[in-house]
Coordinates of C-alpha atoms in Angstrom, one line a residue:
M527 CA 4.3 -1.7 0.0
I528 CA 3.6 1.4 -2.1
Q529 CA 2.2 -0.6 -5.0
D530 CA -0.2 -2.6 -2.8
I531 CA -3.3 -0.6 -3.6
Y532 CA -5.9 -3.5 -3.7
P533 CA -8.9 -3.4 -4.4
H534 CA -7.8 -0.6 -6.6
K535 CA -5.7 -1.3 -9.7
L536 CA -3.2 0.8 -11.8
Y537 CA -3.6 0.5 -15.6
N538 CA -0.4 2.0 -17.0
E539 CA -1.0 1.3 -20.7
Y540 CA -0.6 4.5 -22.7
N541 CA -3.9 5.8 -24.3
P542 CA -3.2 8.4 -27.0
A543 CA -7.0 8.9 -27.5
A544 CA -7.6 9.9 -23.8
K545 CA -8.9 13.4 -23.4
V546 CA -8.7 15.4 -20.2
Q547 CA -12.1 16.1 -18.7
E548 CA -13.1 18.8 -16.3
N549 CA -13.1 16.4 -13.3
S550 CA -9.8 14.7 -14.4
P551 CA -7.2 14.7 -11.6
V552 CA -4.0 16.5 -12.6
L553 CA -0.6 15.6 -11.4
N554 CA 1.3 18.9 -11.5
I555 CA 4.8 17.8 -10.8
Y556 CA 7.9 20.0 -11.0
N557 CA 11.4 19.2 -9.7
G558 CA 10.2 16.5 -7.4
K559 CA 7.4 18.6 -6.0
V560 CA 3.7 17.7 -6.4
L561 CA 0.7 20.1 -6.2
V562 CA -1.7 18.9 -3.5
H563 CA -4.6 20.3 -1.5
T564 CA -3.0 21.9 1.6
E565 CA -5.7 21.4 4.2
K566 CA -6.3 17.8 3.3
F567 CA -2.5 17.2 3.2
D568 CA -2.2 18.6 6.8
N569 CA -4.8 15.9 7.7
H570 CA -2.7 13.2 5.9
I571 CA -5.1 13.0 2.9
I572 CA -3.6 13.2 -0.6
A573 CA -5.8 15.1 -3.1
F574 CA -4.7 16.5 -6.5
P575 CA -6.3 19.4 -8.3
L576 CA -8.9 18.7 -10.9
K577 CA -8.6 20.1 -14.5
K578 CA -11.4 22.6 -13.8
E579 CA -9.4 24.1 -10.9
M580 CA -6.2 24.6 -13.0
P581 CA -5.5 27.6 -15.2
E582 CA -7.1 27.6 -18.7
E583 CA -5.4 26.5 -21.9
L584 CA -2.8 24.2 -20.4
E585 CA -1.8 21.2 -22.5
Y586 CA -1.9 17.9 -20.5
T587 CA -0.3 14.5 -21.1
Y588 CA -2.1 11.3 -20.4
L589 CA -0.4 9.3 -17.6
F590 CA -2.5 6.3 -16.5
R591 CA -5.7 5.3 -14.9
V592 CA -6.5 3.9 -11.5
D593 CA -9.7 1.9 -11.8
D594 CA -11.8 4.1 -14.1
I595 CA -10.2 7.4 -13.2
E596 CA -7.7 8.8 -15.8
Y597 CA -4.8 10.9 -14.5
F598 CA -3.1 13.6 -16.6
L599 CA 0.2 15.4 -16.2
W600 CA 1.3 19.1 -16.3
N601 CA 5.0 19.1 -15.6
E602 CA 5.7 22.8 -15.4
E603 CA 5.8 24.9 -12.3
L604 CA 2.8 27.2 -12.0
R605 CA 3.4 30.9 -11.2
E606 CA 2.3 31.7 -7.7
D607 CA -0.6 33.7 -8.8
L608 CA -1.9 30.8 -11.0
I609 CA -1.8 28.1 -8.3
P610 CA -5.4 27.1 -7.5
E611 CA -6.7 28.3 -4.2
G612 CA -6.1 25.9 -1.3
Y613 CA -3.2 24.1 -3.1
A614 CA 0.6 24.1 -2.6
Y615 CA 3.6 22.2 -3.8
V616 CA 5.1 19.5 -1.5
E617 CA 8.1 17.2 -1.9
E618 CA 7.1 13.9 -3.4
R619 CA 9.0 12.1 -0.6
S620 CA 6.9 13.8 2.0
I621 CA 3.8 12.2 0.5
R622 CA 5.1 8.8 1.7
K623 CA 4.7 9.7 5.3
A624 CA 3.2 7.1 7.6
G625 CA -0.6 7.6 7.7
N626 CA -0.9 9.4 4.4
G627 CA -3.6 8.1 2.0
P628 CA -5.5 7.0 0.2
C629 CA -2.9 4.4 -0.8
E630 CA -3.8 4.6 -4.5
E631 CA -3.1 8.4 -4.5
V632 CA 0.3 7.9 -2.9
F633 CA 1.2 5.4 -5.5
A634 CA -0.2 7.7 -8.3
A635 CA 2.1 10.5 -7.1
T636 CA 5.2 8.3 -7.1
T637 CA 4.4 6.7 -10.5
G638 CA 3.5 10.1 -11.9
K639 CA 6.8 11.6 -10.7
H640 CA 8.7 8.8 -12.5
L641 CA 6.9 9.6 -15.8
S642 CA 7.2 13.3 -15.2
D643 CA 10.9 13.1 -14.9
W644 CA 11.1 11.1 -18.1
Y645 CA 9.0 13.5 -20.1
R646 CA 11.1 16.4 -18.7
D647 CA 14.3 14.8 -19.7
T648 CA 13.2 13.7 -23.1
R649 CA 12.1 17.0 -24.6
F650 CA 14.9 17.1 -27.1
C651 CA 16.3 14.3 -29.3
G652 CA 19.5 12.8 -27.9
R653 CA 20.8 12.2 -31.4
C654 CA 20.2 15.5 -33.3
G655 CA 18.8 17.9 -30.7
T656 CA 15.4 18.5 -32.3
R657 CA 12.4 19.0 -30.0
M658 CA 10.6 15.7 -29.5
A659 CA 6.9 15.0 -30.0
L660 CA 4.5 12.6 -28.3
H661 CA 4.3 9.3 -30.2
D662 CA 0.9 8.8 -31.7
K663 CA 0.5 5.1 -30.8
E664 CA 2.6 4.3 -27.7
R665 CA 4.3 5.6 -24.6
A666 CA 7.3 7.2 -26.4
M667 CA 8.7 10.4 -27.7
S668 CA 9.7 10.6 -31.4
C669 CA 12.0 12.9 -33.2
P670 CA 10.4 14.6 -36.3
A671 CA 13.8 15.3 -37.8
C672 CA 15.8 12.0 -37.5
G673 CA 13.1 9.5 -36.6
Y674 CA 14.6 8.5 -33.3
V675 CA 12.1 7.0 -30.8
A676 CA 12.8 7.2 -27.1
Y677 CA 11.0 4.9 -24.6
P678 CA 10.7 5.4 -20.8
R679 CA 13.8 4.2 -19.0
I680 CA 13.6 2.1 -15.8
M681 CA 16.9 1.7 -13.9
P682 CA 17.3 -1.7 -12.1
A683 CA 18.6 -1.6 -8.6
V684 CA 19.1 -4.2 -5.8
I685 CA 18.1 -4.2 -2.2
V686 CA 20.1 -6.7 -0.2
G687 CA 19.4 -8.4 3.1
V688 CA 22.7 -9.9 4.2
K689 CA 22.2 -12.5 6.9
N690 CA 24.6 -13.8 9.5
G691 CA 22.8 -16.3 11.5
D692 CA 20.2 -14.4 13.5
Q693 CA 21.8 -11.1 12.5
L694 CA 21.0 -8.8 9.6
L695 CA 23.4 -6.2 8.1
L696 CA 21.8 -2.8 8.6
T697 CA 23.1 0.5 7.3
R698 CA 22.3 4.2 7.4
Y699 CA 23.2 6.6 4.6
R700 CA 25.6 9.5 5.3
T701 CA 23.2 12.0 3.8
G702 CA 19.4 12.0 3.1
F703 CA 17.3 9.2 4.4
A704 CA 17.8 9.0 8.2
Y705 CA 16.4 5.6 9.1
N706 CA 17.8 2.0 9.0
A707 CA 18.3 0.6 5.5
L708 CA 19.8 -2.4 3.7
I709 CA 22.6 -2.4 1.2
A710 CA 21.4 -1.0 -2.1
G711 CA 22.8 0.0 -5.5
F712 CA 22.2 0.2 -9.2
T713 CA 23.0 -2.5 -11.8
E714 CA 25.9 -1.5 -14.1
I715 CA 25.9 -2.2 -17.9
G716 CA 27.0 -5.7 -18.6
E717 CA 26.3 -6.9 -15.0
T718 CA 23.8 -9.4 -13.8
V719 CA 21.7 -8.5 -10.8
E720 CA 23.4 -11.2 -8.8
E721 CA 26.7 -9.7 -9.6
T722 CA 25.3 -6.3 -8.5
V723 CA 24.4 -7.9 -5.1
M724 CA 28.0 -9.2 -4.6
R725 CA 29.6 -5.9 -5.8
E726 CA 27.5 -3.5 -3.8
V727 CA 27.8 -5.5 -0.5
M728 CA 31.6 -5.7 -1.0
E729 CA 31.9 -2.0 -2.0
E730 CA 29.9 -0.7 1.0
T731 CA 30.9 -3.1 3.7
G732 CA 33.8 -5.3 2.5
I733 CA 31.7 -8.4 3.1
R734 CA 31.6 -11.4 0.7
V735 CA 28.2 -13.1 0.2
K736 CA 26.8 -16.5 -1.0
N737 CA 23.5 -18.2 -1.4
I738 CA 21.9 -15.2 -3.2
R739 CA 18.1 -15.7 -3.3
Y740 CA 15.6 -13.4 -5.0
Y741 CA 12.7 -12.2 -2.8
K742 CA 10.5 -9.6 -4.5
S743 CA 10.5 -6.5 -6.7
Q744 CA 9.0 -3.1 -6.3
P745 CA 8.4 -0.1 -8.7
W746 CA 10.0 2.9 -7.1
G747 CA 9.2 6.1 -8.9
T748 CA 11.0 8.2 -6.3
A749 CA 14.3 7.2 -7.8
N750 CA 13.0 6.2 -11.2
D751 CA 14.0 2.6 -10.7
L752 CA 12.8 -0.9 -10.2
L753 CA 13.9 -2.4 -7.0
L754 CA 14.9 -6.1 -6.9
G755 CA 15.1 -7.6 -3.4
F756 CA 17.5 -10.3 -2.5
Y757 CA 18.5 -12.2 0.7
C758 CA 22.0 -13.7 0.9
E759 CA 24.4 -15.0 3.6
V760 CA 27.8 -13.8 4.7
D761 CA 30.6 -15.9 3.1
G762 CA 33.5 -16.3 5.5
D763 CA 34.8 -13.3 7.5
D764 CA 32.0 -11.1 8.9
T765 CA 34.2 -8.1 9.7
I766 CA 32.6 -4.9 8.3
T767 CA 34.8 -2.4 6.4
M768 CA 32.4 0.4 5.9
D769 CA 32.4 2.8 2.9
C770 CA 32.6 6.1 5.0
Q771 CA 31.8 8.3 2.0
E772 CA 28.4 6.7 1.4
L773 CA 27.5 5.3 4.9
K774 CA 27.6 6.6 8.4
Y775 CA 26.5 3.3 9.9
A776 CA 26.9 -0.4 9.1
K777 CA 26.3 -3.0 11.7
W778 CA 25.2 -6.6 12.3
V779 CA 21.9 -6.4 14.3
Q780 CA 20.0 -9.1 16.1
R781 CA 16.4 -9.9 14.8
E782 CA 14.7 -8.6 17.9
E783 CA 16.8 -5.4 18.0
I784 CA 15.9 -4.3 14.4
V785 CA 14.3 -0.8 14.3
L786 CA 12.0 -0.5 11.3
Q787 CA 11.4 2.5 9.1
P788 CA 8.2 4.6 9.6
G789 CA 5.5 3.6 7.2
D790 CA 5.0 0.4 5.1
F791 CA 5.8 1.7 1.7
S792 CA 9.2 0.3 0.9
L793 CA 10.6 -3.1 -0.1
T794 CA 13.5 -2.4 2.3
N795 CA 11.2 -2.1 5.3
E796 CA 9.3 -5.2 4.3
M797 CA 12.5 -7.2 4.1
M798 CA 13.7 -6.0 7.4
R799 CA 10.4 -6.8 9.0
R800 CA 10.2 -10.3 7.6
F801 CA 13.7 -11.0 9.0
K802 CA 12.8 -9.5 12.3
E803 CA 9.8 -11.8 12.5
G804 CA 11.7 -14.8 11.3
N805 CA 9.8 -15.1 8.0
E806 CA 12.6 -14.3 5.5
V807 CA 13.1 -16.7 2.6

C-alpha cells in the first residue's frame, strides 16, 4: 500500500526548528496539484524541486522527513514565469499511477497534500476570523487574538469487504474513479466505525451485514482521511438495492472473477486481492 515504503521511514513529528536548506525538496502543492520534474514524471519517476531551484524569498513550512531528508511546503501556485525550468504541475492522483516511484516520494506527495490542504484551510481563525500563525512548539495553528489553537484534522472512513460465501460485493462510483471498489464512507459524529460499516452498506446497496471484523488501516492523504478496512458477511437477503445517485455498479462477484485496480497503493485493492486469493480474515 502507499505507506509501505520500507526500508525508508516517514517521521511526521513537527520540528519548528527545522530550516530549509538549498538542497531541501519542496512540495509545491496547490489545489490538488503538485510541482514535479516533467521529463522524469514522463518516465514514471517522481522528483520534486529543490529549494535552490525555486524563486527567491519564498517562506516555507516544515512538513516531515523521510529518513534524513527534510521536506518543506510552499502551498501557493507559482506564476508561469516563476516555475523552475523542467517542472510542471500534475494532479496528485496521477502520481499514484502503476509504476510510478520511488515509493517514498509517492507517499510524500500524498501526505504532503493532506497537510497542504489543512494549512490552506486554517489560515484564519474559525472563532474570530483573525489570521492564524504557526504554533511555536507543535503542529498547530494559533490565533494571536483569541488564543484558539487548531490541530490537523483527520477524517475516519471505512472500507468494507462484504462477503457472501465465495462472492464479494464490488461497486463502481457513478463519477470519478473508474475501477472496481468496495463500499466506503465517512464516519458521522456520534457513530462508531462498526455502525458506519452497517449504515454505509445499507445506504449504498440495501444489504444488512453481520460478523464485522477489522482488517487494517491506511493513511489516505488524497481525501484527507484515515481508512479503516473491515470484512463482514451478508445477513439474510442478499438482494442488492443500489444507490443510483452514488453508484453505477454494485454486484456480487466470484473470487476468481474479481478484476483488481491498477497499482498496489490502496487498501481497497489489497482487500479485494486478499479475497480473490482466499486470504481474507
